[in-house]
Coordinates of C-alpha atoms (C1' of nucleotides) in Angstrom, one line a residue:
Chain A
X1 CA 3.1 10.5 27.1
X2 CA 6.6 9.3 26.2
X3 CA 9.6 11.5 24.5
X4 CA 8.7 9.8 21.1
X5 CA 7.8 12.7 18.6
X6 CA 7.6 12.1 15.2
X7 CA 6.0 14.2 12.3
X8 CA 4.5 14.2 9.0
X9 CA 5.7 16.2 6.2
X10 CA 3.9 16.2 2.8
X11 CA 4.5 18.9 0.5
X12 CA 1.4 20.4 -0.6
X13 CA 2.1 19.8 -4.8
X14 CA -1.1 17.7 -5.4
X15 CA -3.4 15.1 -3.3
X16 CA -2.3 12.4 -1.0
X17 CA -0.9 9.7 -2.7
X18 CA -0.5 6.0 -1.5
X19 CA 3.0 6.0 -0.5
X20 CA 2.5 9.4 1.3
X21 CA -0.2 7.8 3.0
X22 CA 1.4 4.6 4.3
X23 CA 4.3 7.3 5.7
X24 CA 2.0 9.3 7.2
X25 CA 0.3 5.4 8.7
X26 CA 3.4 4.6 10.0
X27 CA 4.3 7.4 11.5
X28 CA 0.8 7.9 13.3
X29 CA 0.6 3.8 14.6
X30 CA 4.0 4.2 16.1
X31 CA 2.9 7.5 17.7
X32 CA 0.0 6.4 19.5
X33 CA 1.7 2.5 20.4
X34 CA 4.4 4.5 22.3
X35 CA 2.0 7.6 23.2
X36 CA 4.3 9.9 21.7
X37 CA 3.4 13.1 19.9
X38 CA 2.3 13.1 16.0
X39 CA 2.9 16.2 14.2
X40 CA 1.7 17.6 10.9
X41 CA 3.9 19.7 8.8
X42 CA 3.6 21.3 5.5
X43 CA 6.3 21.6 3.9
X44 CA 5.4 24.5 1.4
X45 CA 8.5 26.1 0.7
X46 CA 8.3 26.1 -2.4
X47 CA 6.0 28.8 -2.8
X48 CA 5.2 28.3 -6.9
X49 CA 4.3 24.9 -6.7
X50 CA 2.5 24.9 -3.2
X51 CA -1.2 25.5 -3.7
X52 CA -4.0 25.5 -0.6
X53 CA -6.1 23.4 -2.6
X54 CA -3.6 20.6 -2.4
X55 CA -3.2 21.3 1.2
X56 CA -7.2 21.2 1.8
X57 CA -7.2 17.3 -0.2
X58 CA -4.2 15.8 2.1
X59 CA -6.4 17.5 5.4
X60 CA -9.5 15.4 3.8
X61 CA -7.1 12.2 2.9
X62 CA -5.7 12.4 6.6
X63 CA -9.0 12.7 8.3
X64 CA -10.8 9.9 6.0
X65 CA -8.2 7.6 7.4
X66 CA -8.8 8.5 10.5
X67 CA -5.0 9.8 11.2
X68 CA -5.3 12.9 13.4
X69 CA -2.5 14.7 14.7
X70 CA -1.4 16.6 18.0
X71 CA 0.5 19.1 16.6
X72 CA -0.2 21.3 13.6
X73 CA -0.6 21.8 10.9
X74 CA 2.4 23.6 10.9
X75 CA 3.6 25.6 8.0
X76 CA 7.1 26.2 6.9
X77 CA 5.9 29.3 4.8
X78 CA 5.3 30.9 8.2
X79 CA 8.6 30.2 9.2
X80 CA 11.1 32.0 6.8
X81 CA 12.7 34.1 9.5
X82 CA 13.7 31.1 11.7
X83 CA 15.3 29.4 8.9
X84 CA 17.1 33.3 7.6
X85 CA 18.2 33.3 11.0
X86 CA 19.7 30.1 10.9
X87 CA 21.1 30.8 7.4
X88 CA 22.7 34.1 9.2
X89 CA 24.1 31.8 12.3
X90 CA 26.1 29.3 9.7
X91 CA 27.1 32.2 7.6
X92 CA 28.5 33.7 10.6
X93 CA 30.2 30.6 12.1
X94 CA 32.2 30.3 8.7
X95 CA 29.8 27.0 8.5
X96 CA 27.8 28.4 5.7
X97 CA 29.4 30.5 2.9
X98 CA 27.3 32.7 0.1
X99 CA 28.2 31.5 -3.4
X100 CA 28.0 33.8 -7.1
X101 CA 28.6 31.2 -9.0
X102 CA 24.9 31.2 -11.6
X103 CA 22.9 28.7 -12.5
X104 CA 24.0 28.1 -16.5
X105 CA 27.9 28.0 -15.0
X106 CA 26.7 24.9 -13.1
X107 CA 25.2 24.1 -15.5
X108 CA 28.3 23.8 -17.7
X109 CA 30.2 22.4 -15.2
X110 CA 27.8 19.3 -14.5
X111 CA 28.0 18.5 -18.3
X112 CA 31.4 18.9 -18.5
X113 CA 32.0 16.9 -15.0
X114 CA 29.6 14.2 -16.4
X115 CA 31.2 13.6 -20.0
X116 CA 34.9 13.8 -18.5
X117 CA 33.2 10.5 -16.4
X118 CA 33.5 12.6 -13.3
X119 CA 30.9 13.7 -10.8
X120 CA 28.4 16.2 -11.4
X121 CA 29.5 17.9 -7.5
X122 CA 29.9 21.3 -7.0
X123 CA 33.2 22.3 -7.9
X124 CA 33.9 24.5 -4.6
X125 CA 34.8 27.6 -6.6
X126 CA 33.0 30.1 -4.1
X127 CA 34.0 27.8 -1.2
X128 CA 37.3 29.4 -0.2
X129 CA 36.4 32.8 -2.1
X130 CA 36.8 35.6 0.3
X131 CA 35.3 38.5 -1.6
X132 CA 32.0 39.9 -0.6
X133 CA 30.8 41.4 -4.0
X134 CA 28.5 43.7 -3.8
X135 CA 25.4 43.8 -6.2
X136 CA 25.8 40.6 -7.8
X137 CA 22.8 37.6 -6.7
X138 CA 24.2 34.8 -4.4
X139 CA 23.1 31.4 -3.1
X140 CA 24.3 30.5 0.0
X141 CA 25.9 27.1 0.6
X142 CA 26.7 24.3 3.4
X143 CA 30.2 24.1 3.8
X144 CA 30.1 20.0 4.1
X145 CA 33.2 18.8 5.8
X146 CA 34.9 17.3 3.2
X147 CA 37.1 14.3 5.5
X148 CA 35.9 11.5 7.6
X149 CA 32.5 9.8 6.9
X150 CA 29.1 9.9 8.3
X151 CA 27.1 7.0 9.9
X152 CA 23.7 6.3 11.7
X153 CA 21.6 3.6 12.6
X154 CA 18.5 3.5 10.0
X155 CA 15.8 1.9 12.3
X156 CA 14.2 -0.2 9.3
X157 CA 17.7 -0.6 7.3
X158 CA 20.4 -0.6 9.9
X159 CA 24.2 0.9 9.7
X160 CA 24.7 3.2 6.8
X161 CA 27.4 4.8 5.7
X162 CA 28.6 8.0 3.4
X163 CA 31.9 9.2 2.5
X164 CA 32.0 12.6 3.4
X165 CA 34.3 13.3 0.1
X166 CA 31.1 12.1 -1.6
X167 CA 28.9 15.0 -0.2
X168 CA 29.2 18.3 -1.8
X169 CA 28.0 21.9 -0.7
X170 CA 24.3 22.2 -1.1
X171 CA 22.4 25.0 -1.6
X172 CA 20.3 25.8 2.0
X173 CA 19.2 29.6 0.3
X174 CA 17.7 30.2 -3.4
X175 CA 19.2 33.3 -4.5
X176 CA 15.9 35.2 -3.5
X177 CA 16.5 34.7 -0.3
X178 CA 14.1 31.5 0.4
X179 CA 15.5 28.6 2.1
X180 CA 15.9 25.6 0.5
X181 CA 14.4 21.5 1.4
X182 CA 17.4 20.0 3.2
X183 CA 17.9 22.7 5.5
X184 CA 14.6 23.7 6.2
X185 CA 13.9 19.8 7.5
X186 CA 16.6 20.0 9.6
X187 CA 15.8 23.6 11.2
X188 CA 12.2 22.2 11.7
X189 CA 12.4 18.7 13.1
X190 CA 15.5 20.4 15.7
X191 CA 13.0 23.3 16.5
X192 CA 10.0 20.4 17.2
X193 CA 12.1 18.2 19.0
X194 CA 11.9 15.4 16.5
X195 CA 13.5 12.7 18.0
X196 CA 12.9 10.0 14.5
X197 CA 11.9 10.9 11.5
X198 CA 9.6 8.2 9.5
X199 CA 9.7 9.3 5.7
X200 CA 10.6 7.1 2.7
X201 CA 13.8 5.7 1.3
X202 CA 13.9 8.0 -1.5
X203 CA 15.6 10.6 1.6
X204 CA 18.3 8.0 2.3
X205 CA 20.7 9.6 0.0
X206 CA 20.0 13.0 1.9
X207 CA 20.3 12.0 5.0
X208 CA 24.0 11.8 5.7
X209 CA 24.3 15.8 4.5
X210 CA 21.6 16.5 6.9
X211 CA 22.8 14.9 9.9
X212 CA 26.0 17.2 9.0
X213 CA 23.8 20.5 9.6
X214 CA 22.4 19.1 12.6
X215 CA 26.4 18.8 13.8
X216 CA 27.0 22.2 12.8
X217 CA 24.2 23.9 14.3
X218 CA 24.8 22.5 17.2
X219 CA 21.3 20.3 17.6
X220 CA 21.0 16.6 18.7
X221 CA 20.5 14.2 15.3
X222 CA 16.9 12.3 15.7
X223 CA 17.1 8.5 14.4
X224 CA 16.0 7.9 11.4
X225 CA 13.6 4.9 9.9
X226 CA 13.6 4.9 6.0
X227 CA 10.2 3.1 5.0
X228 CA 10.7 1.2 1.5
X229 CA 9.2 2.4 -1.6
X230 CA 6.2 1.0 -3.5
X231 CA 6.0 0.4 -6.8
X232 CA 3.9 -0.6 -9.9
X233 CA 3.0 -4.2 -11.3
X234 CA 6.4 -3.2 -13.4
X235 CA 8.5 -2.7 -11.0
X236 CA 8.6 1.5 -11.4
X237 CA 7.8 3.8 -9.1
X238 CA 4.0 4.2 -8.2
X239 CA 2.6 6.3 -10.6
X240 CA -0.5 7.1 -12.2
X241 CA -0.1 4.7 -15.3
X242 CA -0.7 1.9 -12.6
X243 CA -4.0 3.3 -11.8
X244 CA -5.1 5.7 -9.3
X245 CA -2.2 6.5 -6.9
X246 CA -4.4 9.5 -4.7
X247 CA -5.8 8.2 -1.6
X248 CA -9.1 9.7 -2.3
X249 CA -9.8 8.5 -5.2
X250 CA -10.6 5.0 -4.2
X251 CA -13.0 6.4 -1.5
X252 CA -14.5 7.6 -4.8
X253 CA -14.3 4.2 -6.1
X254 CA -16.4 2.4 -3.0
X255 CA -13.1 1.4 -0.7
X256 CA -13.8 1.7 2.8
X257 CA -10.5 3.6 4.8
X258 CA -10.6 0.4 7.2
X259 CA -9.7 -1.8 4.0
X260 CA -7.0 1.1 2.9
X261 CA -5.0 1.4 6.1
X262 CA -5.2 -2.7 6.2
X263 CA -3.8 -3.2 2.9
X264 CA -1.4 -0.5 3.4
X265 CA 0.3 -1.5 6.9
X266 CA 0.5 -4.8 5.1
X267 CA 2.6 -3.6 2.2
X268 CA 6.1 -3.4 4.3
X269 CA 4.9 -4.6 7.7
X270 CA 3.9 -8.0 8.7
X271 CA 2.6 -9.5 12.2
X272 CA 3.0 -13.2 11.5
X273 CA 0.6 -14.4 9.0
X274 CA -1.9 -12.2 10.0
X275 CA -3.5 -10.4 7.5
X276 CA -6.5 -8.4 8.9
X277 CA -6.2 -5.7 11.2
X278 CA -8.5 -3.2 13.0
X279 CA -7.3 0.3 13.6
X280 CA -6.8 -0.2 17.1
X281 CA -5.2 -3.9 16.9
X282 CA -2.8 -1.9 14.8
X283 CA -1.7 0.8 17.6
X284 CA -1.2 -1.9 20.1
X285 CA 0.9 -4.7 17.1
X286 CA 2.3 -2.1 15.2
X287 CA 6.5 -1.8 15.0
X288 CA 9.9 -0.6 13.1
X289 CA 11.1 -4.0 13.6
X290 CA 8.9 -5.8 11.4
X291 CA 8.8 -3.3 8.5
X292 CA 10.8 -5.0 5.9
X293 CA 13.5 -3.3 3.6
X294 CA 12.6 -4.1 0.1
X295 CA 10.6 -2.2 -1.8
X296 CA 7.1 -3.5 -2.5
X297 CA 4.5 -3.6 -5.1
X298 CA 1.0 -2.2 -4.9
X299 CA -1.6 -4.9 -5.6
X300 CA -4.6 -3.8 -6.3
X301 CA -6.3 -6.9 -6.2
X302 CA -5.5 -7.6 -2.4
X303 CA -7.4 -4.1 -1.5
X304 CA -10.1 -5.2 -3.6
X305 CA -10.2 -8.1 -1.0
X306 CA -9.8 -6.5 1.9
X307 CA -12.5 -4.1 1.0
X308 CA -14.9 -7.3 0.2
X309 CA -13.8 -8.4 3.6
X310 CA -14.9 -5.0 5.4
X311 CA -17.9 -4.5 3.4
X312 CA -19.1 -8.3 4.4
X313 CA -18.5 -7.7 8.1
X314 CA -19.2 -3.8 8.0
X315 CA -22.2 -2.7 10.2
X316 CA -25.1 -2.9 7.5
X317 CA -26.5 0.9 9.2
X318 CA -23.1 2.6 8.6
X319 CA -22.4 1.2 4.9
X320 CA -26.4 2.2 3.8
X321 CA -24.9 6.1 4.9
X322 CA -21.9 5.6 3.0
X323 CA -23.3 4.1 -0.3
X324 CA -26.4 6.7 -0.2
X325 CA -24.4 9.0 -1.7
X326 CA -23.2 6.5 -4.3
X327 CA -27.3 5.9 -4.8
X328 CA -27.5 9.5 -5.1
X329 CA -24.7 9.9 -8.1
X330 CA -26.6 7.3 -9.7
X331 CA -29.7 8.9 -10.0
X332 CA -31.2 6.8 -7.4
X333 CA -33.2 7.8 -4.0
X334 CA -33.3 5.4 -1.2
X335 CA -35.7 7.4 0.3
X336 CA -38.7 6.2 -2.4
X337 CA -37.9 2.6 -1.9
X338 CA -37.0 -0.3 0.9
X339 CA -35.0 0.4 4.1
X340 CA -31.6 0.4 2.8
X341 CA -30.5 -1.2 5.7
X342 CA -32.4 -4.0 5.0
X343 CA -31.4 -3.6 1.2
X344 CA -27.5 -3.3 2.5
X345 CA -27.8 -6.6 4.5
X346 CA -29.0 -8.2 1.0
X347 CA -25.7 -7.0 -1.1
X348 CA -22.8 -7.1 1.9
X349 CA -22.2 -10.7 0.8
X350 CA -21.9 -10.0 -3.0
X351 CA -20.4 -6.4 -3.1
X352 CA -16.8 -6.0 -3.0
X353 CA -16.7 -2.1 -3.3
X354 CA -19.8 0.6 -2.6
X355 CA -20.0 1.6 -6.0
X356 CA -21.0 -2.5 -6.8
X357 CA -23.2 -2.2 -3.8
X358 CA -24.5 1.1 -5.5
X359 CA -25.2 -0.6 -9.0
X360 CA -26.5 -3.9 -7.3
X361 CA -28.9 -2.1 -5.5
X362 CA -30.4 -0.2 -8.2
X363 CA -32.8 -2.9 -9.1
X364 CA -35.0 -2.7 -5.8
X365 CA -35.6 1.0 -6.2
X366 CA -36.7 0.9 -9.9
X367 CA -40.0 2.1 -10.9
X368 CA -40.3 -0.5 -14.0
X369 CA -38.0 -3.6 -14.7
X370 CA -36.7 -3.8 -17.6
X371 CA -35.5 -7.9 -18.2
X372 CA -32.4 -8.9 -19.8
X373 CA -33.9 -10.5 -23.0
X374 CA -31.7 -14.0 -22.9
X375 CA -33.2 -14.3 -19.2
X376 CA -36.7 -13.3 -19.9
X377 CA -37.0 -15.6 -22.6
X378 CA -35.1 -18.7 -20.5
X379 CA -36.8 -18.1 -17.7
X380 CA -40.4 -16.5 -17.8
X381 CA -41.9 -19.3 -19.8
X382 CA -45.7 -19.9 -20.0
X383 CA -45.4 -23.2 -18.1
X384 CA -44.4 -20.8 -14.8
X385 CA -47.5 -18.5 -15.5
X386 CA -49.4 -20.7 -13.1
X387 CA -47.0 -21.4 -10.3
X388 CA -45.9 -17.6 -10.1
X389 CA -50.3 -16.6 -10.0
X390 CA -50.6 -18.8 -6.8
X391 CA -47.2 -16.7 -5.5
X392 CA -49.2 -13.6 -6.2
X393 CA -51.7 -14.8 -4.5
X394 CA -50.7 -15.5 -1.2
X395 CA -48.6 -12.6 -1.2
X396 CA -50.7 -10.1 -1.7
X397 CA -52.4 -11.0 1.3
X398 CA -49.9 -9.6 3.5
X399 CA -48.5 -6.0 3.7
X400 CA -45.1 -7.4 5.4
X401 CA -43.2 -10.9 5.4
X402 CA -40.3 -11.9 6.8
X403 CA -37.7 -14.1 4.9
X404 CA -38.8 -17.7 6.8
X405 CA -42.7 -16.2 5.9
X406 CA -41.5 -15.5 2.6
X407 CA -39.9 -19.0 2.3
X408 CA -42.6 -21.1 3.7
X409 CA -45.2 -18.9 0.9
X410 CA -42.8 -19.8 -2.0
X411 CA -42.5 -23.7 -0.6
X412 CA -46.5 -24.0 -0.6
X413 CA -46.5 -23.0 -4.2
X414 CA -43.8 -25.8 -4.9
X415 CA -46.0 -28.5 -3.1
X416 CA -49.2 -27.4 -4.4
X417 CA -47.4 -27.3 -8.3
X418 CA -44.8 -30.3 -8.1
X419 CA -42.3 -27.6 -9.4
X420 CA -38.8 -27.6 -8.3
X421 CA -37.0 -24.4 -6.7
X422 CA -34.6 -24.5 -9.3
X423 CA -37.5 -24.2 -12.2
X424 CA -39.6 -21.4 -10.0
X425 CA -36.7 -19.5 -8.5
X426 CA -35.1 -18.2 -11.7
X427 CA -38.5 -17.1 -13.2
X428 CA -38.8 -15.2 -10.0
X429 CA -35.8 -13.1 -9.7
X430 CA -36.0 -12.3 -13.4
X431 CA -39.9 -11.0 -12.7
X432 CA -38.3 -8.8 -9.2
X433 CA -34.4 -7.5 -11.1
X434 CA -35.0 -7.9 -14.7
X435 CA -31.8 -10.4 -14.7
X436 CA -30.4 -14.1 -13.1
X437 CA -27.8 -12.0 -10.8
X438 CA -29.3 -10.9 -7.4
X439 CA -29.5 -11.8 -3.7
X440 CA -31.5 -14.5 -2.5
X441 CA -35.2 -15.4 -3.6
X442 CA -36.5 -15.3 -0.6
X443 CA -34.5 -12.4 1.6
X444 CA -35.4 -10.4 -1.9
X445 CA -39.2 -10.6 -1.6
X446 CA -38.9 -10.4 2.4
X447 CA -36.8 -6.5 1.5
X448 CA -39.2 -5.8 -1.4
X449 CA -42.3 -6.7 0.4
X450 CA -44.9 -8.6 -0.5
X451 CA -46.8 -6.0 -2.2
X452 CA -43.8 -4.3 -4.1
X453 CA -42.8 -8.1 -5.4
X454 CA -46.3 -9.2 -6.2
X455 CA -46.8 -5.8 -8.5
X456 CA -43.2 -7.0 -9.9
X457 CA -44.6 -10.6 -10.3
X458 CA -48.0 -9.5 -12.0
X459 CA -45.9 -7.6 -15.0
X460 CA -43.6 -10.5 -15.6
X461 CA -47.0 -12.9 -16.0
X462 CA -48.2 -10.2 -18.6
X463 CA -45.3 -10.6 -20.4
X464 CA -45.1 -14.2 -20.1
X465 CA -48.6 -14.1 -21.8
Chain B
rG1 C1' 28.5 6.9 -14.6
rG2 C1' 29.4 7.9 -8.8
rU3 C1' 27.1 6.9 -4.2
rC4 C1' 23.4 4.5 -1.2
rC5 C1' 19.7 0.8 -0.6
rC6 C1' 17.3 -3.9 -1.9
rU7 C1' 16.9 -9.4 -3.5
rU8 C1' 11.8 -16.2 -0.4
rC9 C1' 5.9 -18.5 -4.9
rG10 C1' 3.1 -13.8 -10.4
rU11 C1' 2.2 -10.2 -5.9
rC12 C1' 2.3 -9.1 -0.2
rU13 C1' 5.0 -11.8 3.2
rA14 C1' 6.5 -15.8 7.5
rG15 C1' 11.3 -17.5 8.4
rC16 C1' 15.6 -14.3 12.8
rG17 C1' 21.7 -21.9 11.6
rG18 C1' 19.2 -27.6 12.3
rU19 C1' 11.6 -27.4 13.3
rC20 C1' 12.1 -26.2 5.5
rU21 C1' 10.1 -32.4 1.6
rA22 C1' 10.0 -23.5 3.1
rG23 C1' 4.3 -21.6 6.1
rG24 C1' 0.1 -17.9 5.4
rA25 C1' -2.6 -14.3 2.2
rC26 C1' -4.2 -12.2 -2.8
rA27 C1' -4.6 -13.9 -7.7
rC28 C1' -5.2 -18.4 -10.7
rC29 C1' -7.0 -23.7 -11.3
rG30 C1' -10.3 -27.8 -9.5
rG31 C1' -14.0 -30.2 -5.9
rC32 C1' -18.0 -29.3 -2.4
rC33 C1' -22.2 -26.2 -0.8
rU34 C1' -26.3 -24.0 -3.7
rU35 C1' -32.7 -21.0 -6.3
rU36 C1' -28.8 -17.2 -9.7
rC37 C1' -24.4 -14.4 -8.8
rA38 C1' -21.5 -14.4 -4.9
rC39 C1' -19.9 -15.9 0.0
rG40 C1' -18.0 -20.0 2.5
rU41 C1' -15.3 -24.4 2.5
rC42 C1' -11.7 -28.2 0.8
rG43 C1' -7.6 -29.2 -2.4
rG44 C1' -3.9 -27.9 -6.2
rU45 C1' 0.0 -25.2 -9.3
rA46 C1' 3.9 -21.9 -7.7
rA47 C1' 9.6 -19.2 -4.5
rC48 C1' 14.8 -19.3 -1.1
rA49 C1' 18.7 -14.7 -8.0
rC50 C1' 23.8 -16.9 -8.9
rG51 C1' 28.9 -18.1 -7.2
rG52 C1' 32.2 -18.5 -3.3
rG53 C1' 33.2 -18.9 1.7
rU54 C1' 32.1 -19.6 7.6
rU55 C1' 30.0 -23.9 10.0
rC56 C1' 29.1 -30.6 11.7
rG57 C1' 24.9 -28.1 9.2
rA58 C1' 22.8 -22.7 5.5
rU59 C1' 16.7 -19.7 3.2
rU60 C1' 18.9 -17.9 7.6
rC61 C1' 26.0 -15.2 8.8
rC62 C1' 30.2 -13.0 5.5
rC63 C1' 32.2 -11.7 0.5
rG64 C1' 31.6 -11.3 -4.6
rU65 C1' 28.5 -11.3 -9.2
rA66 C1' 24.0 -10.3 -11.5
rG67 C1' 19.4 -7.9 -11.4
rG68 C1' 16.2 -4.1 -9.4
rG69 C1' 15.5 0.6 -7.0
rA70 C1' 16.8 5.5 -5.0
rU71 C1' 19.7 9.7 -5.5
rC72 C1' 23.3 13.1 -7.6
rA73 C1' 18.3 20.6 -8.9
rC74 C1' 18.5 27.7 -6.7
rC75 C1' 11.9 20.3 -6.2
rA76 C1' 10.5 18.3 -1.8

RNA sequence: GGUCCCUUCGUCUAGCGGUCUAGGACACCGGCCUUUCACGUCGGUAACACGGGUUCGAUUCCCGUAGGGAUCACCA
């Protein structure tokens, strides 16, 4: 176990979304490469907008990519008298002071600041007040040290800088007495001995005021590695006009999380020109020096790939568990039809997502094929009637056949008939799916069995009639 | 608008001063394979934002310009 601890900090406001999820990737690969500890924090201070439900989905989302953690989850809800205390201790040091100013005079002032051209920062009218009125509803401020500027080391974007000048006095307490983001962050990540925190870019701007508390309480500042954003085809921020941004919707949609974490180490972080990684590959590869520091866009089309690519080399007995539930949606029961192991090994070539796998599938347990008319007329023709009757034949003499028996049965009929595979194979697919787009002839009637298929065969040559 | 960040094919990226007539992957186009659809395979189109420096030599270093993004809440 080394010193390394870094955390991840959603705030429970709706489901995982992609971008949360790489963070929470990165955070978790570089925990287990160095064997540090990975924590889990919620960040639910805001009390309104913080629901369990959305809690419950980025639990699910975590544990379908297989990211667990060592620590947590923690809530910051549970922590509101750490964080008073703190408030107290800043108050008390002069560090901290309470402000009356209310909301619609800053309000006024921001305009006002804006249209004169100026900056919308707080003014500083309560900053030197030395009052105490009684009665009236405060906020309490950071009094940000005003001279000098403030500089760290980002770990993915290297030396940045702030003019302190530039900083003005946030808000660490709501006027009903709840503690506010950027101080909160800083409490927690001192109090768990966070030594880097892993979050995205869109903190960059509010880091220099927190590594300012960290001064004035007194607590070491962690390093900190900003991880770019990722955007739409347009260039925006990810949202959900680019399609589905929530993790667990494309489990819903047939992705595999293998294809998921792949695709999203790969947006930001590159080993080389390698583009497929296992889990564990990724612990041992993983680092903050090859995590580039542009922004990137999400593409959807890659993850369809990579989820083609995992599907193909997937273990057929683990992909016919996870598409049975896609089956099931669909109406269908794999139960009443061939091993679905069998059937899996028949689509993992041709299915680029479990819900294709699902609807490809669906042909092998129907009860009665309908045929696609253009195919039914192209294909079973009277001239096959005779050709597919010898097929009938010498399958129906067997109760199982595997795909070279299935083969050398099928290649008989062509030698005894003079047709060609090309003539004979259509007519039979059509007969077993009802259309021209399937797996192979012969693995088909192998999954089917011969009995199933010559049943399938025998109402084609009625129709055909 | 201020501040901060970013800038190699359409997209993800390799490149860490000469190896670049810039490599890989997705997508796209074409050949091959073939019982369909796919898969696979082979090949092709396609990029260093611009302008100054530094240097014997810049995609690589520095400075501008332009463009993009983030942020300026009693949200996180």
């Amino acid at each position: 176990m080394s010193s390394l601890r870094v955390r991840f900090a959603p705030s429970p406001t709706g489901y995982l979304h992609i971008g949360g999820a790489r963070t929470a990737l990165f955070n978790w690969l570089l925990a287990r490469k160095e064997q540090g500890t990975f924590i889990l924090r919620i960040e639910d201070t805001d009390v309104a907008r913080s629901t369990q439900e959305s809690v419950d989905a980025i639990l699910q989302a975590m544990e379908w990519l297989g990211l667990d953690y060592d620590e947590g989850p923690l809530y910051q809800s549970q922590r509101f008298d750490l964080y008073r205390s703190k408030v107290d201790q800043l108050v008390g040091e002069g560090k901290a002071y309470r402000c009356y100013c209310t909301v619609e005079e800053l309000e006024q002032k921001r305009e006002a600041a804006l249209k004169a051209g100026g900056k919308p920062k707080y003014d500083g009218t309560c900053r030197e007040r030395r009052d105490q009125p009684t009665g009236l509803p405060f906020v309490v401020r950071f009094r940000t040290p005003q001279d000098g500027e403030t500089v760290f080391n980002d770990r993915i974007k290297g030396t940045i800088s702030f003019r302190n000048d530039e900083l003005d006095d946030v808000i660490i307490q709501r006027t009903d007495g709840t503690p506010t983001y950027n101080f909160v962050v800083v409490i927690d990540d001192a109090d768990m001995g966070i030594t880097l925190v892993i979050r995205g870019d869109d903190h960059l701007n509010n880091t220099p005021r927190q590594i300012l508390m960290y001064q004035a309480l007194g607590c070491p500042v962690p390093e900190f590695a900003h991880v770019p954003m990722i955007l739409g085809a347009d260039k925006a921020r990810l949202s959900k006009r680019h399609g589905a941004t929530s993790v667990m919707a494309y489990r819903e949609m047939g992705y595999l999380p293998e294809a998921m974490v792949n695709y999203l180490v790969r947006l930001g972080w590159s080993h080389g020109d390698q583009e497929i990684f296992g889990l564990r590959e990724l612990v041992e590869k993983f680092s903050l020096e090859n995590v580039g520091r542009s922004a990137g866009v999400f593409n959807p089309d890659k993850l369809l790939w990579l989820n083609a690519h995992y599907i193909k080399a997937g273990d057929p007995q683990r992909l016919a568990a996870l598409v049975t539930e896609f089956l099931l949606v669909r109406g269908i029961d794999p139960a009443t039809g061939p091993d679905l192991v069998a059937v899996v090994r028949t689509l993992q070539e041709r299915s680029r997502t479990l819900l294709e796998m699902a609807e490809a599938a669906a042909f092998y347990y129907a009860s009665e094929i309908s045929y696609e008319l253009e195919a039914a007329t192209k294909f079973l023709t009277a001239d096959r009637e005779a050709p597919l009757a010898a097929l009938v034949e010498k399958l129906e003499k067997h109760a199982t056949l595997d795909e070279s028996a299935v083969e050398a049965a099928i290649n008989e009929v062509l030698a005894e008939t003079g047709l060609k595979l090309g003539k004979l194979g259509p007519a039979i697919r059509v007969a077993l799916t009802g259309g021209t787009v399937s797996p192979g002839i012969f693995e088909m009637v192998a999954v089917l069995g011969p009995q199933e298929s010559s049943r399938r065969l025998r109402r084609a040559l009625r129709h055909l009639r």
